[in-house]
JSON list of C-alpha atoms in Angstrom, two decimals:
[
{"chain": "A", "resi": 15, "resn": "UNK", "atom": "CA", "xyz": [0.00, 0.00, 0.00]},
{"chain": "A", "resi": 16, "resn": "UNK", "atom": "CA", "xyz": [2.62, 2.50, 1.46]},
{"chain": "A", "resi": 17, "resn": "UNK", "atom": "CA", "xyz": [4.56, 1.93, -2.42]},
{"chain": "A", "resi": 18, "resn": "UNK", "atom": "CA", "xyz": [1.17, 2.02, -4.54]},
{"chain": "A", "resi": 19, "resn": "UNK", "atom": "CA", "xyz": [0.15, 5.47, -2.70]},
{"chain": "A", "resi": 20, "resn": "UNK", "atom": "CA", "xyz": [3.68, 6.84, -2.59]},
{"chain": "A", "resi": 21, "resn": "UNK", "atom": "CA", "xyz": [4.48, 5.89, -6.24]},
{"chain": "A", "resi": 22, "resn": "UNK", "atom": "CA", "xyz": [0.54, 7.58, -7.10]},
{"chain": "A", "resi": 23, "resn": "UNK", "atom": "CA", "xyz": [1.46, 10.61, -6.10]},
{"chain": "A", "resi": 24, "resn": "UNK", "atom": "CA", "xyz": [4.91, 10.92, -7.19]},
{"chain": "A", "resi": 25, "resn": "UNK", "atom": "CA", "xyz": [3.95, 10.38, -10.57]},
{"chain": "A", "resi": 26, "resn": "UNK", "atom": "CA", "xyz": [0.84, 13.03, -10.13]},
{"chain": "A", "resi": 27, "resn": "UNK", "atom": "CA", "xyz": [-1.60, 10.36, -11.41]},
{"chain": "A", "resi": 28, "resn": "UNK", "atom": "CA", "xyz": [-4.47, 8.91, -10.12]},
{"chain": "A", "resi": 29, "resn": "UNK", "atom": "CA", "xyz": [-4.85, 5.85, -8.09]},
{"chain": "A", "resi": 30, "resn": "UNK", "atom": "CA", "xyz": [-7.82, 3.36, -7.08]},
{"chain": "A", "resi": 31, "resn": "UNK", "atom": "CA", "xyz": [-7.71, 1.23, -3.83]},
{"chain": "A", "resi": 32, "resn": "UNK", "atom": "CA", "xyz": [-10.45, -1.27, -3.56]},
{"chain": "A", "resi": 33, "resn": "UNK", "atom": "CA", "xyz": [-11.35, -4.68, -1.88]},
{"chain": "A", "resi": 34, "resn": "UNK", "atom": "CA", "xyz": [-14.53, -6.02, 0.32]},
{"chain": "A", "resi": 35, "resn": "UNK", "atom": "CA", "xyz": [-15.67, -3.89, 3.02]},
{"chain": "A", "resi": 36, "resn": "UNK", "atom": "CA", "xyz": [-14.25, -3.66, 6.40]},
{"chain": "A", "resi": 37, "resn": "UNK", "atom": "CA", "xyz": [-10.98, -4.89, 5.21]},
{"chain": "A", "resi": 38, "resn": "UNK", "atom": "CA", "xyz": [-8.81, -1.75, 6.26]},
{"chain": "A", "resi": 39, "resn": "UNK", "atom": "CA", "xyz": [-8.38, 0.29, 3.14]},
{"chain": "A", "resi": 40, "resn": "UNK", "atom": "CA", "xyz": [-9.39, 3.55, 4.41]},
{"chain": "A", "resi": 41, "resn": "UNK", "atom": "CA", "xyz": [-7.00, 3.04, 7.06]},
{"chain": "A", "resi": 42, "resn": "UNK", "atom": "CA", "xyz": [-4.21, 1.72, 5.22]},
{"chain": "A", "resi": 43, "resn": "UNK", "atom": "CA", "xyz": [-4.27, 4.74, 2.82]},
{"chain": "A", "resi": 44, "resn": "UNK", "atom": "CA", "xyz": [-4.46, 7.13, 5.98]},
{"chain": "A", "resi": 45, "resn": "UNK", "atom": "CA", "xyz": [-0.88, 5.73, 6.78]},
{"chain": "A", "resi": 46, "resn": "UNK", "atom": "CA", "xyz": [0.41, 5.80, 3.44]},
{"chain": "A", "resi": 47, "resn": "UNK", "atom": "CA", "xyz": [-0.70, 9.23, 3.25]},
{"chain": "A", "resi": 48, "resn": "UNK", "atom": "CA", "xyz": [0.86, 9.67, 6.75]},
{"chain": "A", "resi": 49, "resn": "UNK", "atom": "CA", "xyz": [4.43, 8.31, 5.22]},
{"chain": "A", "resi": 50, "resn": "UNK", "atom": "CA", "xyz": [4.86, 11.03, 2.75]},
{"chain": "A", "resi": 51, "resn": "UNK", "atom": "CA", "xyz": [7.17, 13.51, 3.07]},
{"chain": "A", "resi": 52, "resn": "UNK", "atom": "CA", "xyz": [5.72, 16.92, 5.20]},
{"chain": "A", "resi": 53, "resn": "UNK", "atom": "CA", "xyz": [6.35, 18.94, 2.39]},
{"chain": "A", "resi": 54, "resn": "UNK", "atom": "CA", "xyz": [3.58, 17.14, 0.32]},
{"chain": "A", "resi": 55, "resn": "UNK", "atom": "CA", "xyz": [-0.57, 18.85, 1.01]},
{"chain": "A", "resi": 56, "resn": "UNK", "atom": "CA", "xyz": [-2.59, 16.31, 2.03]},
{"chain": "A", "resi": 57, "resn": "UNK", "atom": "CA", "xyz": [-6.44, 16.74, 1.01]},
{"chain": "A", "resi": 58, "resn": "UNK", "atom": "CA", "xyz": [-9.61, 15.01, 2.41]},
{"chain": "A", "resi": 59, "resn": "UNK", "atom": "CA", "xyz": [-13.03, 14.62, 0.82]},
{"chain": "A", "resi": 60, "resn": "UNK", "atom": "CA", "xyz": [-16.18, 13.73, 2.05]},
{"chain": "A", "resi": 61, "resn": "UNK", "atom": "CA", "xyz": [-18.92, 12.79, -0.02]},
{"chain": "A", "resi": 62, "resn": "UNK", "atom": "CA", "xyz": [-22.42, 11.99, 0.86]},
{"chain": "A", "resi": 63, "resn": "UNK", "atom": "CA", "xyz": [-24.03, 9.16, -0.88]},
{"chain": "A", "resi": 64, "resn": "UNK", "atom": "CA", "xyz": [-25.24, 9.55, -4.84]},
{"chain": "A", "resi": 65, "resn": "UNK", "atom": "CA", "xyz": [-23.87, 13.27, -4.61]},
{"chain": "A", "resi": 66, "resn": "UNK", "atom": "CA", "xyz": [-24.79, 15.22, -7.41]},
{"chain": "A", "resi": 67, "resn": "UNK", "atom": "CA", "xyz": [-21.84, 17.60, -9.09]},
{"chain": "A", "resi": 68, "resn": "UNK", "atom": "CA", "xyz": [-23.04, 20.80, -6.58]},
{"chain": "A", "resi": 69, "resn": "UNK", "atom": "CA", "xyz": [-22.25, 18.44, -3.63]},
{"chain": "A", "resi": 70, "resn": "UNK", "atom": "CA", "xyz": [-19.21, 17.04, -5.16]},
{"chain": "A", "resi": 71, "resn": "UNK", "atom": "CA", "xyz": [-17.85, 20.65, -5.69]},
{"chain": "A", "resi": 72, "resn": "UNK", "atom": "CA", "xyz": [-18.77, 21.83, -3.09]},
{"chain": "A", "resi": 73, "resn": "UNK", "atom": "CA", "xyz": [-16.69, 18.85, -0.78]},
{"chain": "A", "resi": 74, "resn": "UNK", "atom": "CA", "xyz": [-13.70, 19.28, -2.99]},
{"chain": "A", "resi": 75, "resn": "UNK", "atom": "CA", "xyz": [-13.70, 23.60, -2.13]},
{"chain": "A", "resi": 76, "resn": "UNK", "atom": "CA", "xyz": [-13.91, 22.67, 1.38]},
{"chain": "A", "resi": 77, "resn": "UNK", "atom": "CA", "xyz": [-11.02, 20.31, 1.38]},
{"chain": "A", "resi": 78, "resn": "UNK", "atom": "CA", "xyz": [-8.79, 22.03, -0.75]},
{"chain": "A", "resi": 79, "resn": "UNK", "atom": "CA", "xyz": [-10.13, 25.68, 1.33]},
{"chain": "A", "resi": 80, "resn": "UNK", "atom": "CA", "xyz": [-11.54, 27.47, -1.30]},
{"chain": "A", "resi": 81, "resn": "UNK", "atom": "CA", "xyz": [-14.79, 29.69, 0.07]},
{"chain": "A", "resi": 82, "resn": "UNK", "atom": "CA", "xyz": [-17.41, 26.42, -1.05]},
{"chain": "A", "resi": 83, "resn": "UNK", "atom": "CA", "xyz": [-20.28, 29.16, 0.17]},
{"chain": "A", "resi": 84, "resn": "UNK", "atom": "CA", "xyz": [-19.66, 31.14, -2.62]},
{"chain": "A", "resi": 85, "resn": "UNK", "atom": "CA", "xyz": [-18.38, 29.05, -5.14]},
{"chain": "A", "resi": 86, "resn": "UNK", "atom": "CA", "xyz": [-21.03, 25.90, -5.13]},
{"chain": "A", "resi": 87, "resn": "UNK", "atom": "CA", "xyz": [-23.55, 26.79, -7.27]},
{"chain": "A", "resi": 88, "resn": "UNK", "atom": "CA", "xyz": [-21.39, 29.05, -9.45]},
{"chain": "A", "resi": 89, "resn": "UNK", "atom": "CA", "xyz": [-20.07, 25.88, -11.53]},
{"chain": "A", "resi": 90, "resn": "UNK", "atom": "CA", "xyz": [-17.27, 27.93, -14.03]},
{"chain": "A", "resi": 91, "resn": "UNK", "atom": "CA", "xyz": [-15.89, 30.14, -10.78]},
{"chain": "A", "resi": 92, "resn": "UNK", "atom": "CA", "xyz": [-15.67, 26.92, -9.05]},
{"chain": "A", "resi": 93, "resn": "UNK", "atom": "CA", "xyz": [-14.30, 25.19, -11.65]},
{"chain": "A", "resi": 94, "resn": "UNK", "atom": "CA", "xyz": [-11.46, 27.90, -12.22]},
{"chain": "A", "resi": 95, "resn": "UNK", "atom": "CA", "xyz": [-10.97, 28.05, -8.65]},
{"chain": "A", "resi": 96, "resn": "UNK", "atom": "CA", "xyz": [-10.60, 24.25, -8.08]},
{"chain": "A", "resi": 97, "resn": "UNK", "atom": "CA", "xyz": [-8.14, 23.76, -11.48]},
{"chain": "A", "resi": 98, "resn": "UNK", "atom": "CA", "xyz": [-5.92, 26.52, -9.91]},
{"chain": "A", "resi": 99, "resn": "UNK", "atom": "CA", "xyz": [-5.76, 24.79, -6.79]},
{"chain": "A", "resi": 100, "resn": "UNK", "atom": "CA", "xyz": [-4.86, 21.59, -8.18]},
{"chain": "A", "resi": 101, "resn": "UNK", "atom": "CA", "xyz": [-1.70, 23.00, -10.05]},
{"chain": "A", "resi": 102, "resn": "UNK", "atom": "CA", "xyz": [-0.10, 22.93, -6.87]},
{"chain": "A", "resi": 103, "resn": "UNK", "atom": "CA", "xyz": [1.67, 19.67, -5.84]},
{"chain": "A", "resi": 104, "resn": "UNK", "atom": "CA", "xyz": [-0.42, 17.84, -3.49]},
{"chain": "A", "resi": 105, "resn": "UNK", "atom": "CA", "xyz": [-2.84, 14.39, -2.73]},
{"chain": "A", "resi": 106, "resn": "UNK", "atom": "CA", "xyz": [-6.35, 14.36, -2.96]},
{"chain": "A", "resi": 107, "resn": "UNK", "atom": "CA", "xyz": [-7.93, 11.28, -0.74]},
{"chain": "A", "resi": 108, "resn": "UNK", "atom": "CA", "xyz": [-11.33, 10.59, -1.75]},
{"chain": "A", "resi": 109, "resn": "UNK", "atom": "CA", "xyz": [-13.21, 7.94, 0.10]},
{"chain": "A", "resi": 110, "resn": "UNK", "atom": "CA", "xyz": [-16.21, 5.95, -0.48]},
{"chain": "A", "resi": 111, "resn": "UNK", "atom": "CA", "xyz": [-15.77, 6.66, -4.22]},
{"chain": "A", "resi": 112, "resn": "UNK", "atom": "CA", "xyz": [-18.40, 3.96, -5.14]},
{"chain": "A", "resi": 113, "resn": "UNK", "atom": "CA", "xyz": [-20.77, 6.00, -4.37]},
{"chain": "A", "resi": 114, "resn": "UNK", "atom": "CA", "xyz": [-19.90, 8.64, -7.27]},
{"chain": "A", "resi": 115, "resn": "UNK", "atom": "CA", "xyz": [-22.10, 8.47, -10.66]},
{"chain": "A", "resi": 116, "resn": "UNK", "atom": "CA", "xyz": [-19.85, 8.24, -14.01]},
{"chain": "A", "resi": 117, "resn": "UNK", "atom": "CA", "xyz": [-20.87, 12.54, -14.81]},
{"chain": "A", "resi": 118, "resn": "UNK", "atom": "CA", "xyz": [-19.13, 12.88, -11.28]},
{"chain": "A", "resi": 119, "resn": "UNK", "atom": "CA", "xyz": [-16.21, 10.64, -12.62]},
{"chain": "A", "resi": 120, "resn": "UNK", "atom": "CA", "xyz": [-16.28, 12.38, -15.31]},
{"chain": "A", "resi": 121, "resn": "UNK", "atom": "CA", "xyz": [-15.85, 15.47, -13.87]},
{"chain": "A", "resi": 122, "resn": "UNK", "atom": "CA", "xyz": [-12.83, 14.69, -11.84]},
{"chain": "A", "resi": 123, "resn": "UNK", "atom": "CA", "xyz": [-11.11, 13.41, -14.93]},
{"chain": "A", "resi": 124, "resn": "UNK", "atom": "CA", "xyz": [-12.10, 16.63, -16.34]},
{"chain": "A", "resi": 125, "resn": "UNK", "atom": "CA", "xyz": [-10.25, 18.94, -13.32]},
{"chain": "A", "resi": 126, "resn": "UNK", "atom": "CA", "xyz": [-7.13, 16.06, -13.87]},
{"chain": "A", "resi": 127, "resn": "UNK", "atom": "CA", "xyz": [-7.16, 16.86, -17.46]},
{"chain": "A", "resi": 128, "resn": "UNK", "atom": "CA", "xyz": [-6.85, 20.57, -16.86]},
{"chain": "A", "resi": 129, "resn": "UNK", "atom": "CA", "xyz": [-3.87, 22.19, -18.29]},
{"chain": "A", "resi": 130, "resn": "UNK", "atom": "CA", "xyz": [-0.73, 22.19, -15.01]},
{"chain": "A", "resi": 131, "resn": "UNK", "atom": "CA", "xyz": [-2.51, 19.96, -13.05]},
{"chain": "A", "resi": 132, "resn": "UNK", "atom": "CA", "xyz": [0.49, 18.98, -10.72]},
{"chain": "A", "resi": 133, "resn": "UNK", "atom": "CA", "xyz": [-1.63, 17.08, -7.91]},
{"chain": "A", "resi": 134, "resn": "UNK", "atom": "CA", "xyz": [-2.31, 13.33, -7.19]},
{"chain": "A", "resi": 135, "resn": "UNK", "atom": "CA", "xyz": [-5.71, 11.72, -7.11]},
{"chain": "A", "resi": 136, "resn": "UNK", "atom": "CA", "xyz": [-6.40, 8.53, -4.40]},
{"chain": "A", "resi": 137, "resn": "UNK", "atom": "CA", "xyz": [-9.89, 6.97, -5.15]},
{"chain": "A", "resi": 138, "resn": "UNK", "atom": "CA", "xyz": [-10.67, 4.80, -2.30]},
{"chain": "A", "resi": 139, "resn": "UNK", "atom": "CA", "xyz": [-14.07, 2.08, -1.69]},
{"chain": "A", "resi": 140, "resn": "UNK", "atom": "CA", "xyz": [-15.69, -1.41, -1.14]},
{"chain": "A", "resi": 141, "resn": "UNK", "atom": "CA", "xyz": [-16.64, -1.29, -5.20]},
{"chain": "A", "resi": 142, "resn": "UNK", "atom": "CA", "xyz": [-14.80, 1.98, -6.49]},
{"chain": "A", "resi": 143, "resn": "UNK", "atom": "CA", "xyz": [-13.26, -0.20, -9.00]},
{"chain": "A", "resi": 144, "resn": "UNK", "atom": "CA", "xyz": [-16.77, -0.97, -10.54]},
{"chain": "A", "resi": 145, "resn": "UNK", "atom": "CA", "xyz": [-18.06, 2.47, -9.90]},
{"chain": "A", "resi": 146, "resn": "UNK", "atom": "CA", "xyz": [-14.51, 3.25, -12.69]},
{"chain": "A", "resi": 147, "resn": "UNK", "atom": "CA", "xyz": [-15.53, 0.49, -14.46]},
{"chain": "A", "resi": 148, "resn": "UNK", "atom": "CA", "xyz": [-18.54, 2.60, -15.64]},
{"chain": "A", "resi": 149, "resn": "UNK", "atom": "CA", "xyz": [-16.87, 5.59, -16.36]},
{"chain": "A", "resi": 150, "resn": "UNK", "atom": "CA", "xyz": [-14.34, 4.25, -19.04]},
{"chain": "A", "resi": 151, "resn": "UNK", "atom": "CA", "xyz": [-12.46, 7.85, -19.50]},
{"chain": "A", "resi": 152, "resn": "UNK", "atom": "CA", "xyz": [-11.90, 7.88, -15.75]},
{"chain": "A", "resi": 153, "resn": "UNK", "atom": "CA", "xyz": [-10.89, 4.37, -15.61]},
{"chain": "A", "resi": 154, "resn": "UNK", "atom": "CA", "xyz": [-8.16, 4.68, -18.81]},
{"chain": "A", "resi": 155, "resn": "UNK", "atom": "CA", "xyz": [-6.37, 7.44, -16.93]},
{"chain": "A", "resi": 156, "resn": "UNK", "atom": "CA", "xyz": [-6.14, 5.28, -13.49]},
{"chain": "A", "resi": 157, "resn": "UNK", "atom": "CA", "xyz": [-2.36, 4.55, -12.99]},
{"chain": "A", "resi": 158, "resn": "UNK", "atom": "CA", "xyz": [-2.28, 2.51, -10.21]},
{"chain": "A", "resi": 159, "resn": "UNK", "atom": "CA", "xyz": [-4.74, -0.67, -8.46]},
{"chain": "A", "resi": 160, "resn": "UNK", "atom": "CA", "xyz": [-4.57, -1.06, -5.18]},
{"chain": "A", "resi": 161, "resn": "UNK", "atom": "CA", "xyz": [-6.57, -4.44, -3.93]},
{"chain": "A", "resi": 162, "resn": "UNK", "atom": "CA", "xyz": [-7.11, -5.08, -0.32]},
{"chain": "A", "resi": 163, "resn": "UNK", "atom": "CA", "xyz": [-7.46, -8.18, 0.66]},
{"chain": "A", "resi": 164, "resn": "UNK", "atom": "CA", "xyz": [-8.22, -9.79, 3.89]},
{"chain": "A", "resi": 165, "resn": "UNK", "atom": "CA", "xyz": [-5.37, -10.14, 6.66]},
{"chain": "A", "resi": 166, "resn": "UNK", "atom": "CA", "xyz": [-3.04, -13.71, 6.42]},
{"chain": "A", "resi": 167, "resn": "UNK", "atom": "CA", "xyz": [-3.62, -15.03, 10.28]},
{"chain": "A", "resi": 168, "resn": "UNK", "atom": "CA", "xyz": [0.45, -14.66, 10.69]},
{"chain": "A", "resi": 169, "resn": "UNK", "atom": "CA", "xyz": [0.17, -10.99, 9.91]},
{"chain": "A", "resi": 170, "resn": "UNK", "atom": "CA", "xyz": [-2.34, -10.50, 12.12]},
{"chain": "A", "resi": 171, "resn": "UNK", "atom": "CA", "xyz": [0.15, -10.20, 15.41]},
{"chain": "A", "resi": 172, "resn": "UNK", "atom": "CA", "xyz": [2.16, -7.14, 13.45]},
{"chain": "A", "resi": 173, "resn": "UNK", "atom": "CA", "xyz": [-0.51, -5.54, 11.95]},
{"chain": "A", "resi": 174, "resn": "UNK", "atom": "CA", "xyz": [-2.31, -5.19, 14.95]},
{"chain": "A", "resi": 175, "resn": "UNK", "atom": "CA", "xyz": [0.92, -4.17, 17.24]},
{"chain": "A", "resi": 176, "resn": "UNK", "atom": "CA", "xyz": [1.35, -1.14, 14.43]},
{"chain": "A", "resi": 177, "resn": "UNK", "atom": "CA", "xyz": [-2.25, -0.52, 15.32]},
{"chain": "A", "resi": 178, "resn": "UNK", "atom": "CA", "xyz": [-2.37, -0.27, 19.10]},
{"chain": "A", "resi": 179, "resn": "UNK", "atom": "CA", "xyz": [-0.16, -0.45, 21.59]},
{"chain": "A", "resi": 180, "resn": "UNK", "atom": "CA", "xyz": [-2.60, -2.56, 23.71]},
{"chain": "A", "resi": 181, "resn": "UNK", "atom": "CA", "xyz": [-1.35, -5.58, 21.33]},
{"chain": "A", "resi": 182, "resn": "UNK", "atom": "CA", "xyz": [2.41, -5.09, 21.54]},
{"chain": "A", "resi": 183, "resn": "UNK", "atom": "CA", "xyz": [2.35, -8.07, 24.58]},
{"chain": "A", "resi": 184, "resn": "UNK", "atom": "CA", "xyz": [-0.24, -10.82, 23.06]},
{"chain": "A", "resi": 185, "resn": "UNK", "atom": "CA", "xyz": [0.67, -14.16, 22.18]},
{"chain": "A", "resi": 186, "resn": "UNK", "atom": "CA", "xyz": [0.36, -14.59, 18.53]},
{"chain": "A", "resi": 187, "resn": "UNK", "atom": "CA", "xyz": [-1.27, -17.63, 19.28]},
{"chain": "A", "resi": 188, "resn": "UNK", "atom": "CA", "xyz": [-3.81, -16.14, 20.86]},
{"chain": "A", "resi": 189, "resn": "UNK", "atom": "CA", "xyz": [-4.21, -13.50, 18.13]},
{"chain": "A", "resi": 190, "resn": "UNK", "atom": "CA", "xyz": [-4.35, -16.34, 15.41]},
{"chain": "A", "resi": 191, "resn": "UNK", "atom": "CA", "xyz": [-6.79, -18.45, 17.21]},
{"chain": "A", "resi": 192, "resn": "UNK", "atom": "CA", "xyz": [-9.35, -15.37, 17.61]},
{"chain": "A", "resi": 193, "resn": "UNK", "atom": "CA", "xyz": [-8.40, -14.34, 13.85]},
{"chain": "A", "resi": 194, "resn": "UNK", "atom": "CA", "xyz": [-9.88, -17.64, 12.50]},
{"chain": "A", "resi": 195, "resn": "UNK", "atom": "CA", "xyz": [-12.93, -18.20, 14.72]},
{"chain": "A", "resi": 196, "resn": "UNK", "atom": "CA", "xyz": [-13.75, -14.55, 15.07]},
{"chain": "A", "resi": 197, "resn": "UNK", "atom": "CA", "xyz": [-12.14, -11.70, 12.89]},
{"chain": "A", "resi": 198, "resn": "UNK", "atom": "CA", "xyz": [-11.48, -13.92, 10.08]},
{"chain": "A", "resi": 199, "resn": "UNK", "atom": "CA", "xyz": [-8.87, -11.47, 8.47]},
{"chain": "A", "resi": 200, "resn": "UNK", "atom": "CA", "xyz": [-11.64, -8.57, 8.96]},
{"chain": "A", "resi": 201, "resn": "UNK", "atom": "CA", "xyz": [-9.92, -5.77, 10.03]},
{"chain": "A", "resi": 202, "resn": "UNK", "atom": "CA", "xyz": [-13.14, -3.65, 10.99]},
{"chain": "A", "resi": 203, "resn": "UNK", "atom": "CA", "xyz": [-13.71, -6.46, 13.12]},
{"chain": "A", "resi": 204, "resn": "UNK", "atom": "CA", "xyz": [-10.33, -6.50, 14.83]},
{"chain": "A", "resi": 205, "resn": "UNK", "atom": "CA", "xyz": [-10.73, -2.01, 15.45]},
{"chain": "A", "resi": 206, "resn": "UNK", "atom": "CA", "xyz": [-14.35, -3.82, 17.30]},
{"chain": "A", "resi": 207, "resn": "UNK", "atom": "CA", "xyz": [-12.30, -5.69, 19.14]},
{"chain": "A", "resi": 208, "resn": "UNK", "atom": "CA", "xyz": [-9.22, -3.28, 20.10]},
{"chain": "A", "resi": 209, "resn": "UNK", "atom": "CA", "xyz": [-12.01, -1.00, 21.55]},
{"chain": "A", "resi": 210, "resn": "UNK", "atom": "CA", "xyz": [-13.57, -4.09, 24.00]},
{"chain": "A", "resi": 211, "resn": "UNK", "atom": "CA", "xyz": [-9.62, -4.84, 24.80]},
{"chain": "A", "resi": 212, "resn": "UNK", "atom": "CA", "xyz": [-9.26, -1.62, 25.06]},
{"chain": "A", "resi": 213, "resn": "UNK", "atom": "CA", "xyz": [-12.09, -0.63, 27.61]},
{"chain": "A", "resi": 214, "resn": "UNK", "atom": "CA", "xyz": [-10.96, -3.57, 30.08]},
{"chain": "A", "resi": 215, "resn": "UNK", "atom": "CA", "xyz": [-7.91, -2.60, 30.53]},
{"chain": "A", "resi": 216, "resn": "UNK", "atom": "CA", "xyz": [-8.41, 0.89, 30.91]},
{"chain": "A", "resi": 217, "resn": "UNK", "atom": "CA", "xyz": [-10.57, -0.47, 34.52]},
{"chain": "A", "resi": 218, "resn": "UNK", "atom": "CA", "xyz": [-8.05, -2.60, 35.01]},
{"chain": "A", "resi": 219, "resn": "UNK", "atom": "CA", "xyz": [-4.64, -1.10, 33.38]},
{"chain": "A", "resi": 220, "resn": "UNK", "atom": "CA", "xyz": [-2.71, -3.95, 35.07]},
{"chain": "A", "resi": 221, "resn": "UNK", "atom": "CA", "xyz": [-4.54, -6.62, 33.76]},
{"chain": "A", "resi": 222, "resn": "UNK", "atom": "CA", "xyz": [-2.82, -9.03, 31.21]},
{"chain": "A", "resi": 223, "resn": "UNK", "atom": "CA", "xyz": [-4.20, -8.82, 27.22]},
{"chain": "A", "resi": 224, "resn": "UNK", "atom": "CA", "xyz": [-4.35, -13.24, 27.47]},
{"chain": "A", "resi": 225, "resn": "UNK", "atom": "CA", "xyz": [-7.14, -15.54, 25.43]},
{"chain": "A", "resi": 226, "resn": "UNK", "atom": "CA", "xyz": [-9.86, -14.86, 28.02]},
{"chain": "A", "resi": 227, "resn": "UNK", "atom": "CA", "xyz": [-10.00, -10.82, 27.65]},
{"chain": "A", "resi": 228, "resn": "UNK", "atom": "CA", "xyz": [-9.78, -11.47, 23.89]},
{"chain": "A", "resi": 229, "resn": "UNK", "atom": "CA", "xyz": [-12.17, -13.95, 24.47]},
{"chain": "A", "resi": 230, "resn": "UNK", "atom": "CA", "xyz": [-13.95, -11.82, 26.32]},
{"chain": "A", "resi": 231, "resn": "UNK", "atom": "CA", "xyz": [-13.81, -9.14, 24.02]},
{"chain": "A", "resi": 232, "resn": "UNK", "atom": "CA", "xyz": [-14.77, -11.34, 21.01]},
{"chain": "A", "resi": 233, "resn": "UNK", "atom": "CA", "xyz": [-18.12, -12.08, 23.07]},
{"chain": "A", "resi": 234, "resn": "UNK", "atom": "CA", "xyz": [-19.22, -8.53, 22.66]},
{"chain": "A", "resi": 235, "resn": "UNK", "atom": "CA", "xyz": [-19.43, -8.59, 19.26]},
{"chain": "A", "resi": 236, "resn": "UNK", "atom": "CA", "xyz": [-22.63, -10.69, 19.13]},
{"chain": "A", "resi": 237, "resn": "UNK", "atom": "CA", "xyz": [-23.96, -13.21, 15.95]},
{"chain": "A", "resi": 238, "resn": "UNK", "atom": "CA", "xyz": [-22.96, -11.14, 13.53]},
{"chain": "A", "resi": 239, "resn": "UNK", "atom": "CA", "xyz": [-19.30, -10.32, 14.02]}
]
């Protein structure tokens, strides 16, 4: 991940990182993001769901701060505004982008088509590679797939000790055996089950992080973890 983002954005393209949901991506790209040098912008997006291209502009003024209030429904200031913006080095992170239409696609390939465009584009979603799929001028200019793919049980001890420090003593055993009869390389599910590990030991910050408070902890997540 940390080579596929970093590699994205030194080449100013555009990059798509997708896999099932829950499996980490959004935080995976927040550390890759994290890794690049300081001297490099960093912008986040927010989109509702189905946004139409007001909403869309409107999310992209605010993260790269342009005045949105003004600018929203005035599409060619906007647009002016935002392709200036964008000549300046930098990474835009937009998540959830399965929930953009091909126009909206369409319009970001637009902006990354503009003339001294000198910023990066990180497209990130449980199904943002079919969302591209459907917007075939979008997709052509992607220059880097990303899949995520669930966690291998003997990963599971280092990614989680990267994670949280609450980890850093567990037996990998222990880790493994809750990995394949709870978590089953979900990482959503493991954050779940940091924040029940989590919560007993801040009661009881002496207490040891064995198989019965992951146990324990696994319990809390109910039939459908």
């Amino acid at each position: 991940m940390v080579e596929a983002v970093g590699h994205t954005v030194a080449a100013r393209g555009i990059g798509c990182v997708y896999g099932d949901t829950g499996l980490g991506k959004t935080v995976a790209v927040e550390q890759a993001l994290h890794l690049l040098p300081a001297r490099v912008p960093v912008w986040r997006a927010v989109v509702g769901v189905r946004p139409g291209l007001p909403q869309v502009r409107a999310a992209l003024c605010e993260a790269l701060g342009l005045p949105s209030g003004s600018l929203t429904h005035r599409a060619g200031p906007a647009d002016q505004a935002l392709a200036e913006a964008l000549a300046e080095p930098g990474v835009l992170f937009l998540d959830d982008a399965q929930r953009l239409s091909p126009p909206v696609l369409d319009y970001l390939r637009q902006l990354w088509d503009s003339p001294g465009c000198a910023a990066a584009l990180v497209l990130c979603g449980a199904g943002s590679e079919r969302a591209l799929a459907r917007a075939a001028a979008m997709r052509s200019r992607v220059l880097t797939w990303h899949q995520v793919s669930r966690l291998d049980t003997q990963d599971v001890p280092r990614t989680l000790g990267l994670f949280h420090p609450v980890w850093e003593d567990a037996d990998p055993a222990d880790l493994g055996r809750a990995d394949e009869q709870t978590a089953r390389g979900n990482f959503r599910t493991w954050a779940k089950i940091t924040s029940h590990v989590c919560a007993a030991w801040g009661r009881d910050p002496g207490a040891c992080v064995d198989r019965d408070a992951i146990d324990q902890a696994c319990a809390r997540l109910g039939p459908y973890s």
